[in-house]
Tab-separated table of C-alpha atoms and ligand atoms in Angstrom:
chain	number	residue	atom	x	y	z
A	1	UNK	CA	18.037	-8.240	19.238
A	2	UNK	CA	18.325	-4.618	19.329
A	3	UNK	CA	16.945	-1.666	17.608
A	4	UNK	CA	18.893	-0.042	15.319
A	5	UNK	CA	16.253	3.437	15.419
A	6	UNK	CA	18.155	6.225	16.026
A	7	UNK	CA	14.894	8.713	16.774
A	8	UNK	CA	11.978	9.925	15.377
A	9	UNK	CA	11.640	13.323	13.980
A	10	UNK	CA	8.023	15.014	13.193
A	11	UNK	CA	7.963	15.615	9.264
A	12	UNK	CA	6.013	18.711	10.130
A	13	UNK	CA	7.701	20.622	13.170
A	14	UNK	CA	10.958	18.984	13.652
A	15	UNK	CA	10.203	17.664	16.864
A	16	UNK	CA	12.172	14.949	18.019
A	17	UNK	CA	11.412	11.784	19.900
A	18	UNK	CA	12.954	8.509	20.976
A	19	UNK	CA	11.491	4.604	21.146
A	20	UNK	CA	11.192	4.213	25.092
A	21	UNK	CA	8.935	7.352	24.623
A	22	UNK	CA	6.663	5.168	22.720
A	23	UNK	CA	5.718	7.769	20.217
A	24	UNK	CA	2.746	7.491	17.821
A	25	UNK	CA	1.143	11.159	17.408
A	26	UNK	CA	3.144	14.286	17.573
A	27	UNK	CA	2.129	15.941	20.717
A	28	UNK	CA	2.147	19.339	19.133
A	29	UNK	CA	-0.920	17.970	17.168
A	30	UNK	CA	0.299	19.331	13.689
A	31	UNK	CA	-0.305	15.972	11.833
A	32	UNK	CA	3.195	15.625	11.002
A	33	UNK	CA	4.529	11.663	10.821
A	34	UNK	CA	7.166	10.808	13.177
A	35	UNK	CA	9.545	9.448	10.557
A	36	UNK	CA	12.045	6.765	11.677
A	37	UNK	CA	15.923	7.358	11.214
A	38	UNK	CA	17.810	4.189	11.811
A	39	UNK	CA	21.599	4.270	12.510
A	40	UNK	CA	22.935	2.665	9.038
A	41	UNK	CA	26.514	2.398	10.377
A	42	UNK	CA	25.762	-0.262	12.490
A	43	UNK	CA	23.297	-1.788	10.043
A	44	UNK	CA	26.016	-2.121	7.539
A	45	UNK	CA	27.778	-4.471	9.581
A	46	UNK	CA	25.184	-6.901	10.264
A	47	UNK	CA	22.865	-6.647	7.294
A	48	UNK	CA	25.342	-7.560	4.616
A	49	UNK	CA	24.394	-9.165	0.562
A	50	UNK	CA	25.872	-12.916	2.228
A	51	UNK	CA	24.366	-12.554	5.402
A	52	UNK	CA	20.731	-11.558	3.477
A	53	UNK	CA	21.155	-14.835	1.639
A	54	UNK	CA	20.678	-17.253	4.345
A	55	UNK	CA	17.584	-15.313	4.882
A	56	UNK	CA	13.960	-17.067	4.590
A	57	UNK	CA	12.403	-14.390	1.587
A	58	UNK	CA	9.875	-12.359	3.428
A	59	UNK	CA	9.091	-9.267	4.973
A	60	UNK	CA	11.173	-9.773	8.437
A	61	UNK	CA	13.760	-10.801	6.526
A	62	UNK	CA	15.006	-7.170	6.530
A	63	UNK	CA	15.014	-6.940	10.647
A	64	UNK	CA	17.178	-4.278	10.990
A	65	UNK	CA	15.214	-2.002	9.161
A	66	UNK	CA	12.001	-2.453	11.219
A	67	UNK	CA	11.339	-0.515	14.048
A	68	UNK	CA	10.692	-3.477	16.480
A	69	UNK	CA	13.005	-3.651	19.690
A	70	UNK	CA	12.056	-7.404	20.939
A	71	UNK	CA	11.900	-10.133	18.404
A	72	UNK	CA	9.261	-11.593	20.905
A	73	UNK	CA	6.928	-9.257	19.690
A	74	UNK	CA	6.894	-10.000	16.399
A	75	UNK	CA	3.294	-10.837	14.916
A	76	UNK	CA	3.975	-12.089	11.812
A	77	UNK	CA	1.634	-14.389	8.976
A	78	UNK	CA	4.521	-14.746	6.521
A	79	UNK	CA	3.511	-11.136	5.002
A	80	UNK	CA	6.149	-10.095	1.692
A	81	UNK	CA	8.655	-11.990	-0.097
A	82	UNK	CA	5.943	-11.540	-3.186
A	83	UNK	CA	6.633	-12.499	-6.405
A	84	UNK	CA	7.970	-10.108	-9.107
A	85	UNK	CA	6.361	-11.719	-12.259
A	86	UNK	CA	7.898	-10.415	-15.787
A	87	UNK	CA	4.473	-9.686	-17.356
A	88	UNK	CA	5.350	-11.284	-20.987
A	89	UNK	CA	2.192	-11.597	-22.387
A	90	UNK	CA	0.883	-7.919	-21.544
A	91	UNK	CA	4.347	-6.704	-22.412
A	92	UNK	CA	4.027	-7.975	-25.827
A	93	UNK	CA	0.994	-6.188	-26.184
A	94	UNK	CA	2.044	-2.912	-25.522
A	95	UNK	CA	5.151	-3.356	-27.267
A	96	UNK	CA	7.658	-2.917	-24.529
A	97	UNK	CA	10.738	-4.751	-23.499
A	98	UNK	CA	10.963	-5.107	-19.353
A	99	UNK	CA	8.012	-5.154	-17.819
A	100	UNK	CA	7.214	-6.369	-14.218
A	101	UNK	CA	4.595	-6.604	-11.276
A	102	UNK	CA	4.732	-7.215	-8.269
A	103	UNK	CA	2.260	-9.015	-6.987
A	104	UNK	CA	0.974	-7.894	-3.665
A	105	UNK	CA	-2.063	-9.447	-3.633
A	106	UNK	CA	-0.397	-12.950	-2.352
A	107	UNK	CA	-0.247	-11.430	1.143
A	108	UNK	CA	-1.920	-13.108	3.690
A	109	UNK	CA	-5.234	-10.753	3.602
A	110	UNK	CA	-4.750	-10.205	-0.421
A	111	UNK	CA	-3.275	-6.394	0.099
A	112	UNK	CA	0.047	-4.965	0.839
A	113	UNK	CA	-1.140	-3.539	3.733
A	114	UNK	CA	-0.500	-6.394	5.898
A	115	UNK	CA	3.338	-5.175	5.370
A	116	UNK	CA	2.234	-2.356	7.446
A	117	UNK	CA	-0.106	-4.384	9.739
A	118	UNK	CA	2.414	-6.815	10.971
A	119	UNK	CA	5.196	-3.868	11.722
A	120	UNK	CA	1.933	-1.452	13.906
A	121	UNK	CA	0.910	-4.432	15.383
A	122	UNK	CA	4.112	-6.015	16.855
A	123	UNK	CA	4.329	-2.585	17.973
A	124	UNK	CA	1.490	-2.608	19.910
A	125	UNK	CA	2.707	-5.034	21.563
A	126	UNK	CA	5.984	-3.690	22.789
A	127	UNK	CA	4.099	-0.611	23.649
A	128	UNK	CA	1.516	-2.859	25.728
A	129	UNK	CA	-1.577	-1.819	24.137
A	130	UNK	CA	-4.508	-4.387	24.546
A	131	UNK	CA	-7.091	-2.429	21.657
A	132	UNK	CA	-6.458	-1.398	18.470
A	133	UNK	CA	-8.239	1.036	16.071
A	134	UNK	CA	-8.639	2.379	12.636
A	135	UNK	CA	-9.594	4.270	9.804
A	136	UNK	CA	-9.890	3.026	6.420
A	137	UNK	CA	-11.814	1.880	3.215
A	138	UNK	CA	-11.326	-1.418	4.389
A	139	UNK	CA	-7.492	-3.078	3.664
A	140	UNK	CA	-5.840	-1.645	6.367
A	141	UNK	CA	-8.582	-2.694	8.674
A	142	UNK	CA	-8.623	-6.505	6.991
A	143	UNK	CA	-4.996	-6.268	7.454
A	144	UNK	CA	-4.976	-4.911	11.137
A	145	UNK	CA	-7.954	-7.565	12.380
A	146	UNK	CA	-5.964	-10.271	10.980
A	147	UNK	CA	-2.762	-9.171	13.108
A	148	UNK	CA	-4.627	-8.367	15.976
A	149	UNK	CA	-6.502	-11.607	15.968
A	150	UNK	CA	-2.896	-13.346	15.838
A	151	UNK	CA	-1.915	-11.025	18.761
A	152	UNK	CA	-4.536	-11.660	20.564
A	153	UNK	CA	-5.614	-8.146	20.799
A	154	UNK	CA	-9.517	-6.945	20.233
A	155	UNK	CA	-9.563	-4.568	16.898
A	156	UNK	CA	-12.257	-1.589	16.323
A	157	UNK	CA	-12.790	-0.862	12.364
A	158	UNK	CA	-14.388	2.320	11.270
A	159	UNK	CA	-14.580	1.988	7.625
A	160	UNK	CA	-15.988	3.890	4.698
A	161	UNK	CA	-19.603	2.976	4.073
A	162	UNK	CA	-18.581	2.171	0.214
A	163	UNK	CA	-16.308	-0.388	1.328
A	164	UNK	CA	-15.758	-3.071	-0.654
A	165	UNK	CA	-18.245	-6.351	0.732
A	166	UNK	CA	-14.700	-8.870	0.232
A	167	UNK	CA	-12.498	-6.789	3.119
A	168	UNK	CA	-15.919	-6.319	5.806
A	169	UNK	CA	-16.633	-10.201	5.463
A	170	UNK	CA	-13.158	-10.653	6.278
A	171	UNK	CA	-13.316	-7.752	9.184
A	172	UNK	CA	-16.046	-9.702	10.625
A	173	UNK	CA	-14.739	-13.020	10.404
A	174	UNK	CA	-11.389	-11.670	12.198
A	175	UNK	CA	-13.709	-10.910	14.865
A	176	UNK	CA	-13.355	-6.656	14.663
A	177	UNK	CA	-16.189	-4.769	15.479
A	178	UNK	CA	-16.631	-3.166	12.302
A	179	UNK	CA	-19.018	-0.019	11.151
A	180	UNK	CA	-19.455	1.486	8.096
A	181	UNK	CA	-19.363	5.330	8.369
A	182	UNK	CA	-21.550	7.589	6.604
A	183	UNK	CA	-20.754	10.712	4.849
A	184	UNK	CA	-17.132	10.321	3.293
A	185	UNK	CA	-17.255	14.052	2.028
A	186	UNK	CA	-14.123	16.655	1.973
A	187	UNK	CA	-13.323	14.880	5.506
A	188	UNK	CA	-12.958	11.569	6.310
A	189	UNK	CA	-15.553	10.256	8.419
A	190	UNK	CA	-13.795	7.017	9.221
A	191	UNK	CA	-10.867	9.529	10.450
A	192	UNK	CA	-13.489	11.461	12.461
A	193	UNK	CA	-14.454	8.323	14.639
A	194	UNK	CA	-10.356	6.608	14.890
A	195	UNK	CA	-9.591	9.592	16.612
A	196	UNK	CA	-12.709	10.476	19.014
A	197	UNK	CA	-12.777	6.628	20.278
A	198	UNK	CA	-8.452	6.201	20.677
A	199	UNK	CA	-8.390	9.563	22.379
A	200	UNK	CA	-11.285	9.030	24.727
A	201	UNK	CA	-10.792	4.889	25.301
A	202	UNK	CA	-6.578	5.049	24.874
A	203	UNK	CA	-6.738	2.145	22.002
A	204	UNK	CA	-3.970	2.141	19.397
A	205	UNK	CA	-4.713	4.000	16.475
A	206	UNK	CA	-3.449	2.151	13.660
A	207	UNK	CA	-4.710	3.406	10.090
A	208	UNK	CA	-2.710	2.798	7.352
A	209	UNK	CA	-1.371	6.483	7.072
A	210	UNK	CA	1.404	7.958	8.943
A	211	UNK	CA	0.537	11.274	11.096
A	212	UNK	CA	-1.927	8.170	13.001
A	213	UNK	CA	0.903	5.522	13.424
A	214	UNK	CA	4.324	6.025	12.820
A	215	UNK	CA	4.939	2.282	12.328
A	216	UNK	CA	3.592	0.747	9.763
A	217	UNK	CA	4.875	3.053	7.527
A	218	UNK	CA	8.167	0.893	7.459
A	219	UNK	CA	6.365	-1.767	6.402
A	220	UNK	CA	6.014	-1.332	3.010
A	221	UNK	CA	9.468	-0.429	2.283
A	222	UNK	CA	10.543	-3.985	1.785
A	223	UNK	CA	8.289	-3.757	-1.350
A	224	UNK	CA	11.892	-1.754	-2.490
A	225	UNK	CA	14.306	-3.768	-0.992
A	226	UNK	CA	12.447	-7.313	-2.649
A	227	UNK	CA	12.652	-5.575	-6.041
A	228	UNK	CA	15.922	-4.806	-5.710
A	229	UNK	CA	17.085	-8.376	-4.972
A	230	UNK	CA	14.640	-9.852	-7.398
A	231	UNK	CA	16.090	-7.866	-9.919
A	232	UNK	CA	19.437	-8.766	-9.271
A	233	UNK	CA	20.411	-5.976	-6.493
A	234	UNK	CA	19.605	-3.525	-9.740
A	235	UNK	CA	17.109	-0.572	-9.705
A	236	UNK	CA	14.117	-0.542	-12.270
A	237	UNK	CA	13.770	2.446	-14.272
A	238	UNK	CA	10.068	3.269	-13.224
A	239	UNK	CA	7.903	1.961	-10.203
A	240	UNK	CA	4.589	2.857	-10.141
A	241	UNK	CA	1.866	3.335	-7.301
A	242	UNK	CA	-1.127	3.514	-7.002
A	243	UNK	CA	-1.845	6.422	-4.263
A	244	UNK	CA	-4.763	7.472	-1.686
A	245	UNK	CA	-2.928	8.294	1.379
A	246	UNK	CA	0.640	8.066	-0.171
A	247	UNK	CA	1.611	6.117	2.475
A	248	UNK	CA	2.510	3.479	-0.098
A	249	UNK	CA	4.480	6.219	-2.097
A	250	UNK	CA	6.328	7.529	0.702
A	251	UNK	CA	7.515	4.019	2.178
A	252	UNK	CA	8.357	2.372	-0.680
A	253	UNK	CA	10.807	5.967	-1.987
A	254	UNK	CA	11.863	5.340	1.819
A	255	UNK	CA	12.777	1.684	1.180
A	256	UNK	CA	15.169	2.938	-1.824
A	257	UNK	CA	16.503	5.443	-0.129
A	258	UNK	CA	17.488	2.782	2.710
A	259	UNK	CA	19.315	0.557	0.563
A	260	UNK	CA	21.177	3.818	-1.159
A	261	UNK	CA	22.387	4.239	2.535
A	262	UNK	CA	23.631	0.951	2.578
A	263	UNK	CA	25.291	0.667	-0.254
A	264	UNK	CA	23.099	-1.712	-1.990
A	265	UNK	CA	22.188	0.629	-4.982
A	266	UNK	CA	23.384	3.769	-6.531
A	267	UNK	CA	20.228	5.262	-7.933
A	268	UNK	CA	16.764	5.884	-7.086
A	269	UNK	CA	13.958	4.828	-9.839
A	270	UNK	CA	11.563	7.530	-10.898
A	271	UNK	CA	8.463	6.700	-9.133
A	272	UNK	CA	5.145	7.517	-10.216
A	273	UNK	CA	1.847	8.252	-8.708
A	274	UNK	CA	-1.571	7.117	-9.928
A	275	UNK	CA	-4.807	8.059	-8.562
A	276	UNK	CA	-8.728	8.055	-10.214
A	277	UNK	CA	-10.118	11.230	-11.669
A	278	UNK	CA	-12.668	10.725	-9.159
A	279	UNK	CA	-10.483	11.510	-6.339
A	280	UNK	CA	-6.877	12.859	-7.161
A	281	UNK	CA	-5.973	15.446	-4.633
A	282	UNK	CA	-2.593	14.530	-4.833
A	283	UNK	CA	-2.194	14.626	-8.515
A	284	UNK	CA	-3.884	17.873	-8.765
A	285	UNK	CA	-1.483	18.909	-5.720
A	286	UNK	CA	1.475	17.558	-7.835
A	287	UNK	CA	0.678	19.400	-10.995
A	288	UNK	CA	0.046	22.883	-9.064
A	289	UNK	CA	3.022	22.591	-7.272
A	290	UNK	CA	1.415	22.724	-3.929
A	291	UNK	CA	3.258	23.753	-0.425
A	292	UNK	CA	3.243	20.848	1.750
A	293	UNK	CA	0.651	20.898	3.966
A	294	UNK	CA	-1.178	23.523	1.844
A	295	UNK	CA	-2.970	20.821	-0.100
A	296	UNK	CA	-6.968	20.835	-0.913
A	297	UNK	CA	-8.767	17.804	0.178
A	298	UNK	CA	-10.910	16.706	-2.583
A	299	UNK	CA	-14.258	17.995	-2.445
A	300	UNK	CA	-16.451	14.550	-3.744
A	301	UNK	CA	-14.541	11.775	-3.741
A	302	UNK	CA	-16.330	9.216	-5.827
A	303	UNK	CA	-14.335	5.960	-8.056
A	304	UNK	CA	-14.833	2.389	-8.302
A	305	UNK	CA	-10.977	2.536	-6.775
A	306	UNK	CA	-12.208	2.700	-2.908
A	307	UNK	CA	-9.308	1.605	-1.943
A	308	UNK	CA	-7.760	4.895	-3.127
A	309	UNK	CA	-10.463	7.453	-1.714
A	310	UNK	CA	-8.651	9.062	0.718
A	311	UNK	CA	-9.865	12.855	0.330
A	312	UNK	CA	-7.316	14.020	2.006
A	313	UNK	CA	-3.600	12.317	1.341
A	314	UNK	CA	-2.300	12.224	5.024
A	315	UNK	CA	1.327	10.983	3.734
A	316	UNK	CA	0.887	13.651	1.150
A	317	UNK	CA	4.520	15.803	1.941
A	318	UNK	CA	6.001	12.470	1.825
A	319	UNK	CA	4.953	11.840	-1.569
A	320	UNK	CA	5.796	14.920	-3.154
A	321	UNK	CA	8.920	14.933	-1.948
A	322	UNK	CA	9.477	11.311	-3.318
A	323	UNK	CA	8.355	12.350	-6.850
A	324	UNK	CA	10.646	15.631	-6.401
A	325	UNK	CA	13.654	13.585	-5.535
A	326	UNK	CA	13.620	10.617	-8.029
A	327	UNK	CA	12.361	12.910	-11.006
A	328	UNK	CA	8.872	11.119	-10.426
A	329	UNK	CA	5.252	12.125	-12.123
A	330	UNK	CA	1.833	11.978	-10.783
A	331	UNK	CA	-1.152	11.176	-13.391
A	332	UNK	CA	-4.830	10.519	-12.850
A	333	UNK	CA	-6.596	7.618	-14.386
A	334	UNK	CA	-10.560	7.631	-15.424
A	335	UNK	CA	-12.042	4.799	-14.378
A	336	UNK	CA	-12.884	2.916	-17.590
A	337	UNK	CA	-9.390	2.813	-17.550
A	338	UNK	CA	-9.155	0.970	-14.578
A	339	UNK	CA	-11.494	-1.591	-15.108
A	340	UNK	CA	-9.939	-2.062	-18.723
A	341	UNK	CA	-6.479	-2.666	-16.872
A	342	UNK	CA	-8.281	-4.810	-14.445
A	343	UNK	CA	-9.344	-6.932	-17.024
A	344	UNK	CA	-6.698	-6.910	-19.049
A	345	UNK	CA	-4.317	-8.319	-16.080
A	346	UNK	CA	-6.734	-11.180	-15.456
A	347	UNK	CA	-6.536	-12.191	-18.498
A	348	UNK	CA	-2.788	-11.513	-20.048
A	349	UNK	CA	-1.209	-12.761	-16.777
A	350	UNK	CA	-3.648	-15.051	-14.835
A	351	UNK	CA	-3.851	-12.135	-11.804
A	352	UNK	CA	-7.259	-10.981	-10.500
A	353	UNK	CA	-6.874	-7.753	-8.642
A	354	UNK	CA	-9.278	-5.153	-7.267
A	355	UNK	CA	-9.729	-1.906	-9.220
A	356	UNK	CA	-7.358	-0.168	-6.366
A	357	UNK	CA	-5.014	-2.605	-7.116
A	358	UNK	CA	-4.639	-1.769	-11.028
A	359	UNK	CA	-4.846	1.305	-10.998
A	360	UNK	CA	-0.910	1.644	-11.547
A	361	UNK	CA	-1.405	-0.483	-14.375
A	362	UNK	CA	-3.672	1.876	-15.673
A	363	UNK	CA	-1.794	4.983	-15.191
A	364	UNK	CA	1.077	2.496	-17.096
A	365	UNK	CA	-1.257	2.537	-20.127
A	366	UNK	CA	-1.565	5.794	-19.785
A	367	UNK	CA	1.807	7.077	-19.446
A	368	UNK	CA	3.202	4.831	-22.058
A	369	UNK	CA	0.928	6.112	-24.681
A	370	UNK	CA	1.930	10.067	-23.531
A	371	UNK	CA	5.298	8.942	-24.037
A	372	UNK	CA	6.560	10.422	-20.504
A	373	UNK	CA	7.555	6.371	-20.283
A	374	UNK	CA	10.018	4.864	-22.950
A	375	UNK	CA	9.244	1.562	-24.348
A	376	UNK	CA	12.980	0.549	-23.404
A	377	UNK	CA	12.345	1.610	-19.942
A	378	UNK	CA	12.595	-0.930	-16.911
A	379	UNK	CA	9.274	-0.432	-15.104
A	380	UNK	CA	7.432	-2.163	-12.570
A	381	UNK	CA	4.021	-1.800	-11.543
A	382	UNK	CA	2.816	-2.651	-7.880
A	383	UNK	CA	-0.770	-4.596	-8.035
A	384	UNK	CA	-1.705	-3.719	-4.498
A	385	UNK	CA	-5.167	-5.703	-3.572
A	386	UNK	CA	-6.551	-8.902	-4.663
A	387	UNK	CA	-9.870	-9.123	-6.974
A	388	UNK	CA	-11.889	-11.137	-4.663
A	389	UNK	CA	-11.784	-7.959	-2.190
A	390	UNK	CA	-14.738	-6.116	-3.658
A	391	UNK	CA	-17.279	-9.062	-5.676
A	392	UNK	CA	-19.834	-6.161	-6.360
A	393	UNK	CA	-17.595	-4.230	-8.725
A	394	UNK	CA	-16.766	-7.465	-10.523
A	395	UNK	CA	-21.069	-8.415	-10.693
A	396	UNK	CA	-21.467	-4.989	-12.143
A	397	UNK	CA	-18.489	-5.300	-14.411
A	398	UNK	CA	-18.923	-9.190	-16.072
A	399	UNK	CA	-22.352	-9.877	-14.361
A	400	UNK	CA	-22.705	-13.759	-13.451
A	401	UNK	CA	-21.842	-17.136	-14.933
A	402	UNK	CA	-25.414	-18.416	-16.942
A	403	UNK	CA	-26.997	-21.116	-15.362
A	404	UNK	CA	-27.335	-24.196	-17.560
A	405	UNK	CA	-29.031	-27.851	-17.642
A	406	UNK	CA	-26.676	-30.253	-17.909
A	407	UNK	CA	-27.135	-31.409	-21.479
A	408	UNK	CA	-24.801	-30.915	-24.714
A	409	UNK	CA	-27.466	-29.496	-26.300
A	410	UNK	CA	-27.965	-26.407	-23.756
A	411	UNK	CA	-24.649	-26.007	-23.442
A	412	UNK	CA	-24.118	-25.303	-27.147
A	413	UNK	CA	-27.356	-22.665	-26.963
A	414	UNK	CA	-25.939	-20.935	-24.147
A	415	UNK	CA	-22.572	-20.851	-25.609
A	416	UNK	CA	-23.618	-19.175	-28.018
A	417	UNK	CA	-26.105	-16.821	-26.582
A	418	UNK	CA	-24.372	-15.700	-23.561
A	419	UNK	CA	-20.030	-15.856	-25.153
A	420	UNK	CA	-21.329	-15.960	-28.582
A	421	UNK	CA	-19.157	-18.434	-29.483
A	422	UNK	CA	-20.349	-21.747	-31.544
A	423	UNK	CA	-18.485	-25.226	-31.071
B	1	PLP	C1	-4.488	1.449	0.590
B	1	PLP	C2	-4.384	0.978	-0.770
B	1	PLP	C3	-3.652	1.688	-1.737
B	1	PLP	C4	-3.080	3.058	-1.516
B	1	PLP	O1	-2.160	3.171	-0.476
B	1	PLP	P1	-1.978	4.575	0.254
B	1	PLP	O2	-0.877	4.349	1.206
B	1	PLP	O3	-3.285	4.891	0.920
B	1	PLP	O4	-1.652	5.592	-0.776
B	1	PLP	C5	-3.487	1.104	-2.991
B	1	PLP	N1	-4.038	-0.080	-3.283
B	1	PLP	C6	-4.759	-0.783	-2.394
B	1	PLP	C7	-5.324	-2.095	-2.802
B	1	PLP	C8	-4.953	-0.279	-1.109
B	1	PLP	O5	-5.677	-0.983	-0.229
């Protein structure tokens, strides 16, 4: 197998760079992302609708469009081919036709950021790296321990002292050497530490933001190109994201945008941004028409959505350009909100996700009732990180099960008491 990467070009300064360079940080230091450009010419030929369907439906199925040279280097735990689930009952509720999720939390670590994970990683490997490192509120770094592990490669995680007990138990049972970083202020912390330890030790950095790692930024995009198929090779109205980094954002507009280039589709969807009040530089960027690279990193980042509490978006000129180009909108969710969507998804549609993880389904709600979304419209909402990841929010939320003796008699009592319900 070959690469089909044409170069790499710095999204900040234009620089350009080639694979056998093995390029991860722009040298000029600008914290630009080396985005990918793939020849599509040749891609056309191989990656056609027939030869797609022979295809086992997950992530790798879409080879060509990953950045990976040597199929021997592929480090892979069956990440993608998700399910998109027509969400009936919560449809019916709000009254609208064509409503979908995707389900991200079946990946193999319960986020979508092992999409990213198994790209960096198998890059790592081609690059001959023996460490890996990151920075994150704890997904990316569940996601990258898991890959390493499989790799064989030792993995340092420096992750936000907030982070979510669910994604540090599994950190520690990957075997990474994780810490929890104080002082997540106007600048990451977690950042702070990925950088001083890969400069001074030469590990892989491997966040799950761009400007850090060119790589797994590719990941993601097959989040497009599965929606796409599952929806019959058509293109939803609306897809919406929930955003800290807007990494997500800016792979999955890159994902359309691939399989425009191929032929596969003729129009982008309008894609939409979703953060917490408690941290939304980007939406406040959005909606003051920011330069990129002129944004304000968010002075006190502070939401039950850790998983979104990047105070400073790294992809950030990616995702304004993706809401720019497909007509998108970025809105801000409070987080009762969340936790309202987070239960209302449990229980209209059997999936328990984090608070990150609904957030989109939030900023649904909340776009629906502003009317900026149609009730005709096509939309589909990406549920990024599984419930399980963060069991303290979920005490606080529904507390714990009541503890009873096992007779009839105290079952009906506490039946009542505790779910005031009689039998
Ligand atoms: C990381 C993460 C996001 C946001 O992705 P970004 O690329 O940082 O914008 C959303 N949901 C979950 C569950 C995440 O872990």
């Amino acid at each position: 197998m070959v690469s089909y990467v044409k170069y790499l070009k710095c999204s900040r300064c234009g620089h350009i760079y080639y694979l056998n360079e093995k390029p991860i940080v722009c040298k000029n230091r600008d914290l630009g992302r080396l985005d990918i450009f793939y020849d599509y010419e040749k891609i056309k030929n191989v990656m056609t609708k027939e030869a797609l369907a022979k295809r086992p439906f997950y992530q790798w199925r879409y080879r060509e469009l990953m950045p990976v040279s040597d199929d021997k280097h592929i480090v892979t735990l069956g990440e993608g081919g998700t399910p998109l689930i027509k969400a009936k009952r919560l449809a019916e509720k709000f009254g609208v036709r064509n409503l979908y999720l995707k389900d991200e939390t079946r990946n193999p670590t319960g986020s979508f950021k092992d999409r990213g994970m198994t790209v960096a990683v198998s890059m790592a490997l081609e690059f001959g790296y023996k460490v890996t490192v990151t920075a994150s509120s704890g997904n990316a770094a569940a996601a990258l321990a898991a890959y390493s592990a499989k790799a064989g490669l030792e993995t340092y995680a420096f992750v936000i002292e907030e982070a979510g007990y669910g994604k540090v138990a599994q950190l520690l049972f990957y075997g990474a050497k994780v810490f929890r970083v104080k002082g997540l202020g106007k600048e990451d912390p977690t950042v702070k530490m990925m950088k001083m330890t890969y400069e001074k030790y030469g590990w892989y950095p491997s966040p799950s933001f761009g400007p850090y790692n060119p790589y797994q930024i590719e990941g993601p995009k097959a989040i497009s190109y599965e929606i796409v198929e599952q929806l019959g090779w058509n293109t939803p109205d609306w897809v919406i994201v929930p955003v800290g980094a807007a990494a997500l954002l800016t792979s999955v507009w890159k994902g359309f945008r691939d399989f425009k280039e191929l032929g596969f589709i003729n129009d982008l969807p309008h894609l939409v941004a979703i953060q917490s009040t408690g941290n939304a530089p980007f939406v406040r960027a959005w909606k003051e028409k920011a330069e990129p690279f002129k944004i304000k990193p968010w002075d006190k980042p502070e939401t039950i959505a850790t998983g979104l509490e990047d105070p400073y978006p790294w992809d950030h000129d990616g995702g304004l350009k993706a809401l720019n180009e497909t007509k998108g909108v970025a809105e801000a969710v409070p987080d009762e909100l969340i936790l309202e969507a987070m239960k209302l998804l449990a229980k209209y549609e059997g999936i328990f996700a984090e608070p990150s993880g609904v957030a989109s389904l939030a900023g649904y709600m909340k776009l629906l009732e502003d009317g900026v979304i149609d009730k005709g419209d096509t939309a589909v909402i990406l549920i990024t990180g599984h419930g399980l990841k963060d069991p303290d929010i979920v005490k606080k939320v529904s507390g714990d099960a009541p503890v009873i003796e096992p007779t009839l008699e105290n079952f009906e009592k506490t039946l009542k008491e505790f779910y005031g319900k009689t039998k």
